[in-house]
Every structure is written in structure tokens, then in C-alpha cells.
Short mmCIF file of C-alpha atoms in Angstrom, two decimals:
data_model
loop_
_atom_site.label_atom_id
_atom_site.label_comp_id
_atom_site.label_asym_id
_atom_site.label_seq_id
_atom_site.Cartn_x
_atom_site.Cartn_y
_atom_site.Cartn_z
CA SER A 10 2.44 0.41 10.65
CA THR A 11 6.07 -0.50 10.89
CA PHE A 12 7.19 1.96 13.21
CA VAL A 13 4.35 1.22 15.80
CA ARG A 14 5.09 -2.79 15.46
CA GLN A 15 8.64 -1.85 16.49
CA LEU A 16 6.91 0.28 19.47
CA THR A 17 5.08 -2.75 20.39
CA VAL A 18 8.05 -5.31 20.20
CA ARG A 19 10.32 -2.85 22.34
CA CYS A 20 7.59 -2.18 24.82
CA ALA A 21 6.96 -5.95 25.38
CA ASP A 22 10.66 -6.71 25.56
CA GLY A 23 11.49 -4.45 28.06
CA LEU A 24 8.29 -5.47 29.99
CA LEU A 25 10.05 -9.36 29.86
CA HIS A 26 13.43 -7.54 31.08
CA GLY A 27 11.94 -6.17 34.20
CA GLN A 28 11.44 -2.81 32.56
CA ALA A 29 8.97 -0.21 33.59
CA ARG A 30 7.23 -0.17 30.07
CA PRO A 31 3.60 -0.10 29.72
CA LEU A 32 1.94 -3.36 28.47
CA PRO A 33 1.18 -3.00 24.72
CA ILE A 34 -1.89 -4.44 22.82
CA PHE A 35 -1.49 -4.08 18.81
CA VAL A 36 -4.50 -4.20 17.01
CA VAL A 37 -4.87 -4.89 13.40
CA LEU A 38 -7.98 -3.19 12.68
CA HIS A 39 -8.85 -4.22 8.98
CA GLU A 40 -9.51 -7.76 10.98
CA LEU A 41 -12.62 -5.78 12.62
CA ILE A 42 -14.14 -4.91 9.59
CA GLU A 43 -16.60 -8.08 9.54
CA ALA A 44 -17.18 -7.64 12.97
CA LEU A 45 -18.04 -4.18 12.40
CA ASP A 46 -20.13 -4.56 9.75
CA ALA A 47 -22.15 -6.76 11.35
CA LEU A 48 -22.98 -4.56 14.24
CA ALA A 49 -23.69 -1.59 11.31
CA ARG A 50 -26.27 -4.42 9.92
CA SER A 51 -27.89 -5.34 13.15
CA PRO A 52 -31.16 -3.76 13.97
CA ASP A 53 -31.10 -5.03 17.50
CA PHE A 54 -27.67 -2.75 17.84
CA GLN A 55 -28.88 -0.21 15.99
CA GLN A 56 -32.07 0.38 18.61
CA ALA A 57 -29.80 -0.31 21.59
CA ARG A 58 -29.30 2.20 24.26
CA GLN A 59 -26.18 4.29 24.47
CA ARG A 60 -24.99 2.02 27.26
CA ASP A 61 -25.79 -1.33 25.42
CA ARG A 62 -24.31 0.25 22.57
CA ARG A 63 -20.99 0.22 24.49
CA LYS A 64 -20.88 -2.92 25.38
CA GLN A 65 -21.36 -4.48 22.42
CA LEU A 66 -18.45 -2.27 21.05
CA LEU A 67 -16.36 -2.88 23.89
CA ALA A 68 -16.85 -6.89 23.24
CA LEU A 69 -15.71 -6.54 19.96
CA PHE A 70 -12.51 -5.49 20.94
CA GLN A 71 -12.09 -8.36 23.79
CA THR A 72 -13.01 -11.24 21.29
CA GLU A 73 -10.62 -9.90 18.91
CA TRP A 74 -7.63 -9.77 21.84
CA THR A 75 -9.09 -13.35 22.89
CA ARG A 76 -9.17 -14.57 19.30
CA ARG A 77 -5.29 -13.73 18.59
CA LEU A 78 -4.04 -14.52 22.27
CA ASP A 79 -5.86 -18.21 21.02
CA GLU A 80 -3.93 -17.84 17.51
CA TRP A 81 -0.49 -17.74 19.46
CA GLY A 82 -1.34 -20.54 22.24
CA ALA A 83 -1.88 -17.99 24.94
CA ALA A 84 -5.43 -18.15 25.31
CA GLU A 85 -5.33 -18.30 29.38
CA PHE A 86 -3.56 -14.67 29.38
CA ALA A 87 -6.74 -12.91 27.99
CA ASP A 88 -8.49 -12.94 31.37
CA GLU A 89 -5.50 -10.96 32.57
CA LEU A 90 -5.10 -8.77 29.50
CA VAL A 91 -8.61 -7.75 29.81
CA GLY A 92 -8.25 -7.04 33.77
CA ARG A 93 -5.39 -4.79 33.40
CA ALA A 94 -6.81 -2.68 30.59
CA LYS A 95 -9.95 -2.20 32.99
CA THR A 96 -8.26 -1.27 35.87
CA GLY A 97 -4.56 -0.45 35.35
CA LYS A 98 -3.80 -1.92 38.61
CA GLU A 99 -0.67 -4.02 37.35
CA GLY A 100 0.59 -1.57 35.24
CA GLU A 101 -0.42 0.78 32.24
CA VAL A 102 -1.46 -0.50 28.98
CA LEU A 103 -0.54 0.90 25.80
CA LEU A 104 -3.47 0.28 22.92
CA VAL A 105 -2.04 0.35 19.16
CA LEU A 106 -4.76 0.53 16.56
CA ASP A 107 -3.11 0.02 13.14
CA GLY A 108 -4.88 0.94 9.94
CA LEU A 109 -7.61 3.52 10.22
CA ASP A 110 -7.54 3.90 6.76
CA GLU A 111 -8.09 0.25 5.66
CA ILE A 112 -11.92 0.59 7.41
CA PRO A 113 -14.48 1.32 4.83
CA GLU A 114 -15.74 5.07 5.18
CA ARG A 115 -19.42 3.73 6.50
CA LEU A 116 -17.68 1.92 9.04
CA ARG A 117 -15.34 4.44 10.55
CA PRO A 118 -17.94 6.23 12.70
CA LEU A 119 -18.50 3.17 14.40
CA LEU A 120 -15.09 2.38 15.00
CA ILE A 121 -14.26 5.85 16.33
CA GLU A 122 -17.03 5.52 18.66
CA ALA A 123 -15.98 1.87 19.91
CA ILE A 124 -12.31 3.37 20.16
CA GLN A 125 -13.90 6.41 22.31
CA ALA A 126 -15.86 3.39 24.46
CA LEU A 127 -12.46 2.02 25.28
CA GLY A 128 -10.91 5.18 26.47
CA ASN A 129 -13.70 5.72 28.59
CA ALA A 130 -14.30 1.99 29.92
CA TYR A 131 -11.09 0.88 30.52
CA ALA A 132 -8.84 3.19 32.79
CA GLY A 133 -5.61 0.91 32.23
CA ILE A 134 -5.39 2.14 28.84
CA THR A 135 -3.19 5.28 29.32
CA GLN A 136 -2.01 5.59 25.74
CA VAL A 137 -3.38 5.13 22.54
CA ILE A 138 -2.02 5.24 19.19
CA VAL A 139 -4.18 5.05 15.76
CA THR A 140 -2.14 5.00 12.35
CA CYS A 141 -3.84 6.21 9.56
CA ARG A 142 -2.40 7.00 6.29
CA SER A 143 -2.55 11.13 5.65
CA ARG A 144 -4.25 10.82 2.80
CA SER A 145 -7.16 9.43 4.34
CA TYR A 146 -6.91 11.65 7.53
CA TRP A 147 -8.79 15.09 8.24
CA GLU A 148 -8.45 17.65 10.94
CA GLY A 149 -11.09 16.24 13.76
CA MET A 150 -11.58 12.78 12.53
CA LEU A 151 -10.81 11.30 16.24
CA PRO A 152 -11.97 14.09 18.75
CA GLY A 153 -9.46 14.32 21.55
CA TYR A 154 -6.66 12.82 19.68
CA THR A 155 -3.40 14.91 18.90
CA ALA A 156 -2.69 14.23 14.90
CA THR A 157 1.22 13.49 14.22
CA THR A 158 2.67 12.98 10.49
CA LEU A 159 5.64 10.72 11.00
CA ALA A 160 8.48 12.03 10.36
CA VAL A 161 10.47 11.13 6.97
CA PHE A 162 14.02 10.27 7.25
CA THR A 163 16.62 13.09 7.75
CA ASN A 164 20.15 13.17 6.15
CA GLU A 165 21.67 11.79 9.30
CA GLN A 166 19.50 8.97 9.91
CA ILE A 167 19.45 8.09 6.01
CA ALA A 168 23.40 8.08 6.54
CA ASN A 169 23.17 6.10 9.83
CA PHE A 170 20.90 3.65 8.34
CA VAL A 171 23.11 3.02 5.10
CA THR A 172 26.44 2.76 7.40
CA ALA A 173 24.39 0.00 9.52
CA TRP A 174 23.34 -1.85 6.88
CA TYR A 175 26.79 -2.39 5.39
CA ARG A 176 28.63 -2.92 8.53
CA THR A 177 26.33 -5.57 9.27
CA GLN A 178 27.23 -7.19 6.13
CA GLN A 179 30.75 -6.60 6.76
CA ARG A 180 30.45 -8.40 10.33
CA LEU A 181 28.24 -11.36 8.70
CA GLY A 182 31.62 -11.89 6.49
CA ARG A 183 29.73 -10.85 3.34
CA MET A 184 32.19 -8.28 2.36
CA ASP A 185 35.54 -7.03 3.52
CA GLN A 186 36.00 -3.51 5.39
CA ARG A 187 37.27 -1.79 2.05
CA ARG A 188 34.01 -2.93 0.01
CA ALA A 189 31.95 -2.07 3.02
CA ASP A 190 33.34 1.97 3.59
CA GLN A 191 33.04 2.16 -0.22
CA ASN A 192 29.45 0.88 -0.72
CA ILE A 193 28.58 3.14 2.59
CA VAL A 194 30.18 6.43 0.39
CA ASN A 195 28.38 5.54 -2.78
CA LEU A 196 24.78 4.89 -1.33
CA GLN A 197 24.87 7.79 1.26
CA SER A 198 26.04 10.03 -1.73
CA ALA A 199 23.20 8.67 -4.41
CA ALA A 200 20.48 8.77 -1.93
CA HIS A 201 21.42 12.52 -0.93
CA THR A 202 20.88 13.72 -4.39
CA ASN A 203 18.18 12.90 -6.75
CA LEU A 204 16.63 10.07 -4.82
CA ARG A 205 16.67 11.64 -1.52
CA GLU A 206 12.77 11.77 -1.44
CA LEU A 207 12.79 8.13 -2.17
CA ALA A 208 15.51 7.64 0.39
CA SER A 209 13.68 9.55 3.18
CA ASN A 210 11.00 6.47 3.29
CA PRO A 211 12.24 3.36 5.24
CA MET A 212 10.50 1.36 3.72
CA LEU A 213 12.02 2.03 0.25
CA LEU A 214 15.75 3.13 1.66
CA THR A 215 15.82 -0.64 2.60
CA THR A 216 14.78 -1.70 -1.23
CA MET A 217 17.55 0.65 -2.11
CA THR A 218 20.23 -0.88 -0.33
CA ILE A 219 19.47 -4.39 -1.05
CA ILE A 220 19.44 -3.10 -4.60
CA HIS A 221 22.59 -1.35 -4.62
CA GLN A 222 24.47 -4.25 -2.82
CA ARG A 223 23.66 -6.55 -5.75
CA GLU A 224 23.78 -3.77 -8.25
CA THR A 225 26.64 -1.13 -7.11
CA ARG A 226 24.53 1.82 -8.22
CA LEU A 227 20.80 2.71 -7.89
CA PRO A 228 18.45 3.87 -10.96
CA ASP A 229 17.12 7.54 -11.15
CA GLN A 230 13.62 6.78 -11.29
CA ARG A 231 11.45 5.04 -9.07
CA VAL A 232 9.71 2.68 -11.29
CA GLU A 233 13.12 1.56 -11.95
CA LEU A 234 13.71 1.34 -8.72
CA TYR A 235 10.39 -0.90 -8.39
CA ASN A 236 11.28 -3.09 -11.33
CA LEU A 237 14.78 -4.19 -9.83
CA ALA A 238 12.66 -4.76 -6.43
CA VAL A 239 10.44 -6.96 -7.80
CA ASP A 240 13.06 -8.70 -9.52
CA VAL A 241 15.25 -9.06 -6.38
CA LEU A 242 12.31 -10.73 -4.61
CA MET A 243 11.14 -13.07 -7.48
CA LYS A 244 14.69 -14.32 -7.16
CA ARG A 245 14.07 -15.18 -3.34
CA TRP A 246 11.55 -17.42 -4.55
CA GLN A 247 13.63 -19.18 -7.55
CA GLN A 248 16.95 -19.39 -5.37
CA GLY A 249 14.74 -21.08 -2.36
CA LYS A 250 13.77 -24.08 -4.95
CA ASP A 251 17.13 -25.26 -5.29
CA GLN A 252 16.97 -26.22 -1.74
CA ILE A 253 14.13 -28.45 -1.73
CA ASN A 254 14.19 -32.32 -2.77
CA ASN A 255 11.65 -33.44 -4.93
CA LEU A 256 10.39 -30.24 -6.06
CA PRO A 257 7.23 -31.27 -8.42
CA PRO A 258 8.38 -31.03 -12.24
CA GLN A 259 5.59 -27.93 -12.87
CA LEU A 260 6.32 -26.00 -10.09
CA ASP A 261 10.23 -25.81 -10.65
CA ALA A 262 9.52 -25.03 -14.20
CA LEU A 263 7.10 -21.90 -13.14
CA LEU A 264 9.62 -20.66 -10.63
CA ALA A 265 12.25 -20.76 -13.59
CA ASP A 266 10.36 -18.58 -15.88
CA SER A 267 10.72 -15.35 -14.44
CA ARG A 268 8.70 -13.48 -17.36
CA ARG A 269 5.51 -15.88 -16.74
CA LEU A 270 5.85 -15.33 -12.72
CA ARG A 271 6.26 -11.60 -13.33
CA LEU A 272 2.53 -11.84 -15.63
CA ILE A 273 1.04 -13.70 -12.90
CA LEU A 274 1.95 -11.10 -9.88
CA GLU A 275 0.85 -8.53 -12.41
CA GLN A 276 -2.37 -10.36 -12.50
CA LEU A 277 -2.94 -10.98 -8.81
CA ALA A 278 -1.74 -7.57 -8.05
CA TYR A 279 -4.03 -5.79 -10.14
CA ALA A 280 -7.08 -8.23 -9.26
CA ALA A 281 -6.78 -7.19 -5.40
CA HIS A 282 -6.55 -3.66 -6.66
CA ARG A 283 -9.96 -4.14 -8.24
CA THR A 284 -11.21 -5.74 -5.32
CA GLN A 285 -10.17 -3.45 -3.08
CA ALA A 286 -11.45 -0.24 -5.19
CA ALA A 287 -15.14 -2.19 -6.25
CA SER A 288 -15.39 -2.85 -1.93
CA GLY A 289 -15.18 0.92 -1.83
CA ARG A 290 -17.59 1.75 -4.64
CA LYS A 291 -20.13 -0.98 -3.20
CA ALA A 292 -20.09 0.85 0.41
CA ALA A 293 -20.24 4.17 -0.80
CA HIS A 294 -23.26 6.34 -2.11
CA ASP A 295 -22.53 8.16 -5.35
CA ASN A 296 -22.38 11.43 -3.70
CA GLU A 297 -19.65 10.43 -1.09
CA GLU A 298 -15.90 9.79 -1.49
CA THR A 299 -14.64 6.20 -2.23
CA GLU A 300 -13.02 4.20 0.69
CA LYS A 301 -9.66 5.02 -0.38
CA GLY A 302 -6.65 2.97 1.24
CA ARG A 303 -8.37 -0.22 2.04
CA GLN A 304 -6.30 -2.99 2.01
CA GLN A 305 -8.86 -5.91 1.63
CA PRO A 306 -6.60 -9.01 0.80
CA LEU A 307 -7.08 -11.46 -1.14
CA ARG A 308 -8.97 -14.83 0.29
CA ARG A 309 -7.19 -17.87 -0.55
CA GLY A 310 -9.97 -19.66 -2.83
CA ASP A 311 -9.95 -16.61 -4.52
CA LEU A 312 -6.28 -16.76 -5.16
CA LEU A 313 -6.27 -20.11 -6.36
CA VAL A 314 -9.03 -19.57 -9.04
CA LEU A 315 -6.89 -16.44 -10.23
CA LEU A 316 -3.36 -18.79 -10.41
CA GLU A 317 -5.65 -21.37 -12.13
CA SER A 318 -6.72 -19.04 -14.94
CA GLN A 319 -2.91 -18.24 -15.51
CA LEU A 320 -1.90 -21.80 -15.29
CA GLU A 321 -3.97 -23.49 -17.33
CA ASN A 322 -6.88 -24.21 -14.88
CA ASP A 323 -4.06 -26.64 -13.14
CA THR A 324 -5.61 -26.58 -9.71
CA GLN A 325 -2.70 -28.78 -8.31
CA LEU A 326 -0.11 -26.47 -9.33
CA ALA A 327 -1.94 -23.63 -7.97
CA ASN A 328 -2.16 -25.10 -4.42
CA GLU A 329 1.52 -26.09 -4.58
CA PHE A 330 2.73 -22.38 -5.84
CA LEU A 331 1.07 -21.00 -2.90
CA ASP A 332 2.66 -23.68 -0.08
CA TYR A 333 6.00 -22.70 -1.50
CA ILE A 334 5.67 -19.23 -1.15
CA ASP A 335 3.63 -19.63 2.38
CA HIS A 336 7.30 -20.42 3.51
CA ARG A 337 9.45 -17.53 1.80
CA ALA A 338 9.88 -14.08 1.74
CA GLY A 339 8.50 -12.52 -0.96
CA LEU A 340 5.92 -10.30 -3.03
CA LEU A 341 2.91 -12.37 -1.33
CA VAL A 342 2.73 -12.69 2.04
CA GLY A 343 0.19 -15.15 3.86
CA ARG A 344 -1.78 -13.84 6.80
CA GLY A 345 -4.22 -15.52 9.17
CA GLY A 346 -3.41 -19.66 9.40
CA VAL A 347 -6.56 -22.10 9.22
CA ALA A 348 -5.66 -25.87 9.61
CA GLU A 349 -6.21 -28.07 7.10
CA GLN A 350 -6.82 -31.68 7.20
CA GLY A 351 -3.55 -33.41 5.46
CA HIS A 352 -3.19 -36.65 3.67
CA ALA A 353 -1.71 -38.47 7.06
CA ALA A 354 -4.15 -39.56 9.48
CA GLY A 355 -4.33 -36.50 12.03
CA ALA A 356 -1.92 -34.63 10.51
CA THR A 357 -2.59 -31.05 9.64
CA ASN A 358 -1.23 -28.22 8.07
CA LEU A 359 -1.64 -24.25 8.55
CA LYS A 360 -2.38 -22.63 5.44
CA PRO A 361 -3.24 -18.67 5.50
CA GLN A 362 -6.94 -17.67 4.85
CA THR A 363 -5.25 -14.23 3.01
CA TYR A 364 -2.36 -12.98 0.90
CA SER A 365 -1.66 -9.58 0.64
CA PHE A 366 1.80 -7.70 -0.76
CA PRO A 367 4.15 -6.56 1.54
CA HIS A 368 3.35 -2.97 1.09
CA ARG A 369 1.25 -1.58 -1.02
CA THR A 370 3.79 0.13 -3.25
CA PHE A 371 4.25 -2.93 -4.90
CA GLN A 372 0.50 -3.55 -5.35
CA GLU A 373 0.16 -0.25 -6.95
CA TYR A 374 3.11 -0.89 -9.08
CA LEU A 375 2.40 -4.25 -10.14
CA ALA A 376 -1.35 -3.17 -11.17
CA GLY A 377 -0.09 -0.41 -13.17
CA CYS A 378 1.91 -2.89 -15.52
CA HIS A 379 -0.91 -5.17 -15.88
CA MET A 380 -2.84 -1.74 -16.93
CA ASN A 381 -0.23 -1.27 -19.77
CA LEU A 382 -1.12 -4.95 -21.36
CA GLY A 383 -2.68 -5.13 -24.39
CA ARG A 384 -3.98 -3.14 -27.53
CA ASP A 385 -6.82 -2.08 -25.73
CA TYR A 386 -4.79 -0.46 -22.74
CA ILE A 387 -6.11 3.08 -23.19
CA ARG A 388 -9.73 1.95 -22.60
CA THR A 389 -8.31 0.16 -19.28
CA TYR A 390 -7.06 3.54 -18.11
CA LEU A 391 -10.36 5.17 -18.89
CA ARG A 392 -12.35 2.85 -17.31
CA HIS A 393 -10.49 2.77 -13.87
CA VAL A 394 -10.70 6.96 -14.22
CA ASN A 395 -14.27 6.44 -13.86
CA GLU A 396 -14.00 4.32 -10.71
CA GLY A 397 -12.37 6.76 -8.28
CA ASP A 398 -9.30 8.33 -7.21
CA TYR A 399 -8.09 4.71 -5.59
CA TRP A 400 -6.79 3.79 -8.95
CA ARG A 401 -4.19 7.15 -9.37
CA VAL A 402 -1.13 5.77 -8.40
CA ALA A 403 -1.75 2.98 -10.07
CA ALA A 404 -2.39 4.55 -13.16
CA LEU A 405 0.46 7.09 -12.81
CA LEU A 406 3.17 3.94 -12.29
CA GLY A 407 1.75 2.47 -15.30
CA ALA A 408 2.52 5.72 -17.36
CA GLU A 409 6.19 5.96 -15.88
CA GLU A 410 6.43 2.22 -16.71
CA LEU A 411 5.74 2.76 -20.28
CA PHE A 412 7.97 6.23 -20.14
CA TYR A 413 10.98 5.00 -18.24
CA ASN A 414 11.24 1.40 -18.62
CA ASN A 415 9.40 0.60 -21.85
CA ARG A 416 10.79 3.50 -23.34
CA ASN A 417 7.56 4.37 -25.30
CA PRO A 418 6.52 8.09 -24.84
CA ASN A 419 4.36 7.90 -27.52
CA ALA A 420 2.29 5.30 -25.54
CA VAL A 421 1.82 7.70 -23.20
CA LEU A 422 1.07 10.76 -25.28
CA ASP A 423 -1.69 8.97 -26.82
CA LEU A 424 -2.78 8.14 -23.08
CA ALA A 425 -3.02 11.62 -22.09
CA TYR A 426 -4.26 12.46 -25.34
CA ALA A 427 -7.54 10.33 -24.63
CA LEU A 428 -7.49 11.45 -20.91
CA CYS A 429 -8.19 15.28 -21.94
CA PRO A 430 -10.14 14.91 -25.12
CA VAL A 431 -11.16 17.61 -27.33
CA SER A 432 -14.60 17.28 -25.47
CA GLU A 433 -15.17 19.78 -22.67
CA PRO A 434 -15.33 18.11 -19.07
CA GLU A 435 -18.89 17.94 -17.46
CA THR A 436 -18.81 15.07 -14.97
CA LYS A 437 -16.57 14.70 -11.76
CA GLU A 438 -14.92 11.78 -13.65
CA ASP A 439 -14.11 13.88 -16.67
CA TRP A 440 -12.39 16.44 -14.17
CA ARG A 441 -10.41 13.44 -12.54
CA SER A 442 -9.20 12.50 -16.11
CA VAL A 443 -8.18 15.73 -16.69
CA VAL A 444 -5.84 15.80 -13.58
CA TRP A 445 -4.32 12.25 -14.63
CA SER A 446 -3.91 13.55 -18.16
CA ALA A 447 -1.70 16.41 -16.73
CA GLN A 448 0.31 14.50 -14.34
CA MET A 449 0.97 12.07 -17.57
CA ALA A 450 2.13 15.09 -19.49
CA THR A 451 4.52 16.27 -16.57
CA LEU A 452 6.32 13.14 -17.32
CA LEU A 453 6.92 14.05 -21.14
CA GLY A 454 7.58 17.68 -20.91
CA ARG A 455 6.29 20.51 -23.06
CA LYS A 456 9.19 20.16 -25.99
CA THR A 457 7.84 16.65 -26.19
CA ILE A 458 4.31 17.47 -26.38
CA ALA A 459 4.68 20.22 -28.25
CA ALA A 460 6.46 18.67 -31.14
CA ASP A 461 3.86 16.12 -31.76
CA ASP A 462 2.04 16.46 -34.87
CA LYS A 463 -1.13 14.19 -34.25
CA PRO A 464 -4.16 15.79 -34.99
CA ASP A 465 -5.63 17.48 -31.90
CA GLY A 466 -2.91 16.73 -29.98
CA GLY A 467 0.85 18.24 -29.43
CA GLN A 468 0.16 22.18 -28.97
CA THR A 469 -3.56 21.66 -29.61
CA TYR A 470 -3.87 19.55 -26.67
CA LEU A 471 -1.36 21.58 -24.27
CA ASP A 472 -3.79 24.30 -25.01
CA ARG A 473 -7.08 22.46 -23.86
CA LEU A 474 -5.30 21.03 -20.97
CA LEU A 475 -3.99 24.15 -19.41
CA LYS A 476 -7.43 26.20 -19.86
CA ARG A 477 -8.56 22.85 -18.07
CA LEU A 478 -6.52 23.31 -15.21
CA VAL A 479 -6.97 26.90 -14.93
CA GLN A 480 -10.81 26.17 -14.25
CA LEU A 481 -10.57 23.19 -12.30
CA PRO A 482 -9.71 24.89 -8.71
CA HIS A 483 -13.12 26.76 -9.13
CA THR A 484 -14.95 23.69 -9.93
CA SER A 485 -16.37 21.70 -6.75
CA TYR A 486 -16.29 17.96 -8.15
CA LEU A 487 -13.06 16.57 -6.92
CA THR A 488 -11.04 16.48 -3.73
CA MET A 489 -8.67 18.91 -2.13
CA THR A 490 -6.03 16.45 -2.77
CA GLU A 491 -6.71 16.13 -6.50
CA ARG A 492 -6.87 20.15 -7.37
CA ALA A 493 -3.68 20.34 -5.34
CA GLU A 494 -2.13 18.11 -7.71
CA ALA A 495 -3.72 19.76 -10.70
CA GLY A 496 -2.15 23.00 -9.50
CA GLN A 497 1.39 21.47 -8.81
CA ALA A 498 1.03 20.03 -12.82
CA LEU A 499 -0.04 23.36 -14.18
CA GLY A 500 2.85 24.94 -12.15
CA GLN A 501 5.09 22.26 -13.82
CA LEU A 502 3.80 22.55 -17.18
CA GLY A 503 3.49 26.24 -17.28
CA ASP A 504 0.50 28.33 -16.08
CA PRO A 505 -0.51 30.59 -18.83
CA ARG A 506 -2.29 33.51 -16.62
CA PRO A 507 -1.10 36.89 -16.79
CA GLY A 508 1.46 37.62 -14.11
CA VAL A 509 1.69 33.92 -12.90
CA GLY A 510 5.42 32.83 -13.28
CA VAL A 511 8.12 34.00 -15.48
CA GLN A 512 8.49 33.90 -18.91
CA ASN A 513 11.83 32.40 -20.47
CA ASP A 514 12.47 35.32 -22.65
CA LEU A 515 12.28 37.91 -19.51
#
């Protein structure tokens, strides 16, 4: 998403400066879900001829373009935009469709039909880019399109990013050249060692750089990094309150309470993740994959209800908190403004309709932290393993939080045992539970597990886990991705099959 947004901006900027660039049209696909769903449920659309179906699908895109232009105060450009797309007489058009993975699986065939109709009908659209998470894409999903995976940062690009970051800090007067030079060397060194995988992700490298600038060192584990990142972003909110006169006392107290603020964010992330997972289950049949990757945001009304439950039913404080974060960068981002009547005559305020986390990683991490709360945390994991693969990353991050940040390996041991019980796996959910257990076992390592003397735990658990991991690739319950993850865990824990791997004593 970041890449195509940058591409869109550069194309538009080039046009403004008289350069020969295509006119970019940027569409956030999840904003089409409601319209696609209405078409899918319409008897008239289902019974329409191919030509009429195509017209309605094209109208869907035109309506979305017009709506966005109207939001930006450029409604008068709508006709020209559609005209350019149709004919291409005034230059080529680049269409960017962001977030195919955020469309429910039952609606994806309809969206793909709409994309193909657009390409066939609009001669001016000479280039189309569709973004999708790799995990949600499969070969041939978009006939006629070339599948390309966005490359991770190379060592050279990481080094260039770090250098550019600290040279900018130096230029802004935030540090002298000596400190900038030292920070560049230190961060480049850290990013090229055990944090190489994290540093290759542009978003995470940015987070690493912010933390390095503040802490002068970086943690070794991703959950330690995410924990510090959340702390950095919360402090942005807290520092902002000092710049506001007459801040309501209840809001001032909330923003000053880091622990309370963190628990609220974890609850909101968990609720957002649960909502997205539930929407996937509702749309999918029992024998179909759930809608992994759908990023359904939290509606303002739903968010207020959740906040009130955390704020002793204080509706005013919940509204004040949302109004405060609307104007500040942080861990919740408002999207899609709607005008609301203000207290002064004729006055209006622009309120976001929905909220989401700036990157799914933060939502998954905070949701995983929330899963660890309370004595019944194991039940929470067992419940979510039964709800599908959508919870996988959140669950793993939750286990890593227990192990690295909470320093509670026994809690992870109990969790791993519960996910791979003595009873034999029979269902898809049982086998997915085995995979989760194996991935948590890799955190602990064989020595730690084998040393545990809990009944049906320790070496007894390892024996049944490894046996099931060997069996798992021959079952048809799980996706290829999940089976591959099971194989990776088996390799890390030690494949017991004769002739596989190398024994330590050989």
C-alpha cells in the first residue's frame, strides 16, 4: 500500500510539473465492499445479461471516483476523469486498486469481473496495479495479470534509509554530525545482524529507527520492538496534551495513565480483530477458507461503545478521547469524514466514520497481548484456534509476549500442552491447534520442554507433538501454508524420521 501510494503521488506531482506521466486513479478496495455486496444480493443483477452486468459494475467504480472527488472538493473533475479513462485522448491513465485481500472471498469473483470489465471498456486505462497480501493470493487469481512480489529492502537500501534518516535529523538541528555518524553506524550494524528480517520491512525499519533514535539500542525480538513502538506512539498522544489549553480533566488523567491507555488499546485491537474474523466466518461456508486479511475498520459508534465499557460508561470522555486522537498521529487512525452538527449555530465538525490501526502488525500484536489477560487465557487461545487461521499471527505474538516481555515460559508451556492434548486430533481445528502448539514449542526449545516434569508434558508432549507433525502433511484439513509452517516447526524441533536431519552425536 505504501509503495502504490508513493507511486500515485509521484505520477500526480509529475503531471503538475508538465512531465509525461499517466493520470493516477487510486481506489481503496475495501470501500467498495458495501456496493459489491448489494450487487451480489440483487436478484436483478444476478439475472441481468452480461452487457447489463458490465454496465452496473462500471458504474460502481464511477460512483466511487465521484464520491472521493466530492470529498476532496474536486467534484467538477469527475466527468473529465471518466472521459480520460474511457478514451485516453488526453493521456494514459494508471489505475491502482489497493487491497484485494481485504475483499471477502465470496465477493472477490465479482470484483475480479468488475476489474476485467473496466480494462475492456476503458481504453484510456493502459496500466492497472492491484495489491494483495501474498498469503491471500493464488496463481491465476487475476487472469492476464503478471504477479509480482514486492521486494524486501536489500542491505544497501537499508543502509541508505538509515543514512537518509539521520542526515535529515542532523539537517533539522536535532543532533550534531558526530552523533548522526555514530547512530548511522550503530543502526546499520544492528539492522544487518539478527534484526535483518525486521529491517527488510520498510514499515518496521521506520519503527526501528524511531526507537533507536530514542533508546540508542534495539531489542533482539520483534515483540520487544513492537512493545517499544507502541510506547513511542502512545507518548505522542501524551505529549500532545501539554499543548492544549483547558483540556478536560478526565481526558487529561486518561492520557497521563500509560497502563490504562495500553489496556484500552489492547481491548480495541482485540475487538477489531474479532469483528474481522467474525465477518469472515459469516460469509464463508463450512468447507471454504475464511476471509483472511479482511481489514474491516471499527465504526465510530461501535468504538464509542467499547470505549465507554473501559471508561466507566462515561460517554463524554469516550467522545473527547476520539476527538483528541482524530488530530494526532498514533495507534488509531480515523478515516472517511462525515459532518456532524456542532454546538454553535451552523457550525459543523468533520468526524471520521471509521477507525483502524495504522498497520495490521500493531493490531495483531495488541490483540495478542489482550489474549493473555486473565486466568482463562488458555481458553481464549483454544476458542480462537477454532475460529480459523485469521488468529494465527495474533496468537503467536501473544505467546511471544508471554515468553520475551513477560518472561513467563511456564505460561507458554501450559499453552503449548493445551493446544496439543493427549487426545488424538480429528478435525481441522484440532490439526490447526497442533500447528500453533508446535510454533510455540519452537519458542521454548526442546531442552526447556524436555526438562519439564508436568504429567503428559515434557518429553511425553514432545513425542506426541513430533508424531503429529510427521502425520500432518498427509492430511487434507489444512491449507498448504499451514502445512508448510508445520514442516518448518518440525525441522526446528527435530524431525524424528530415520535419515532426516543429523543427530547431534554423529
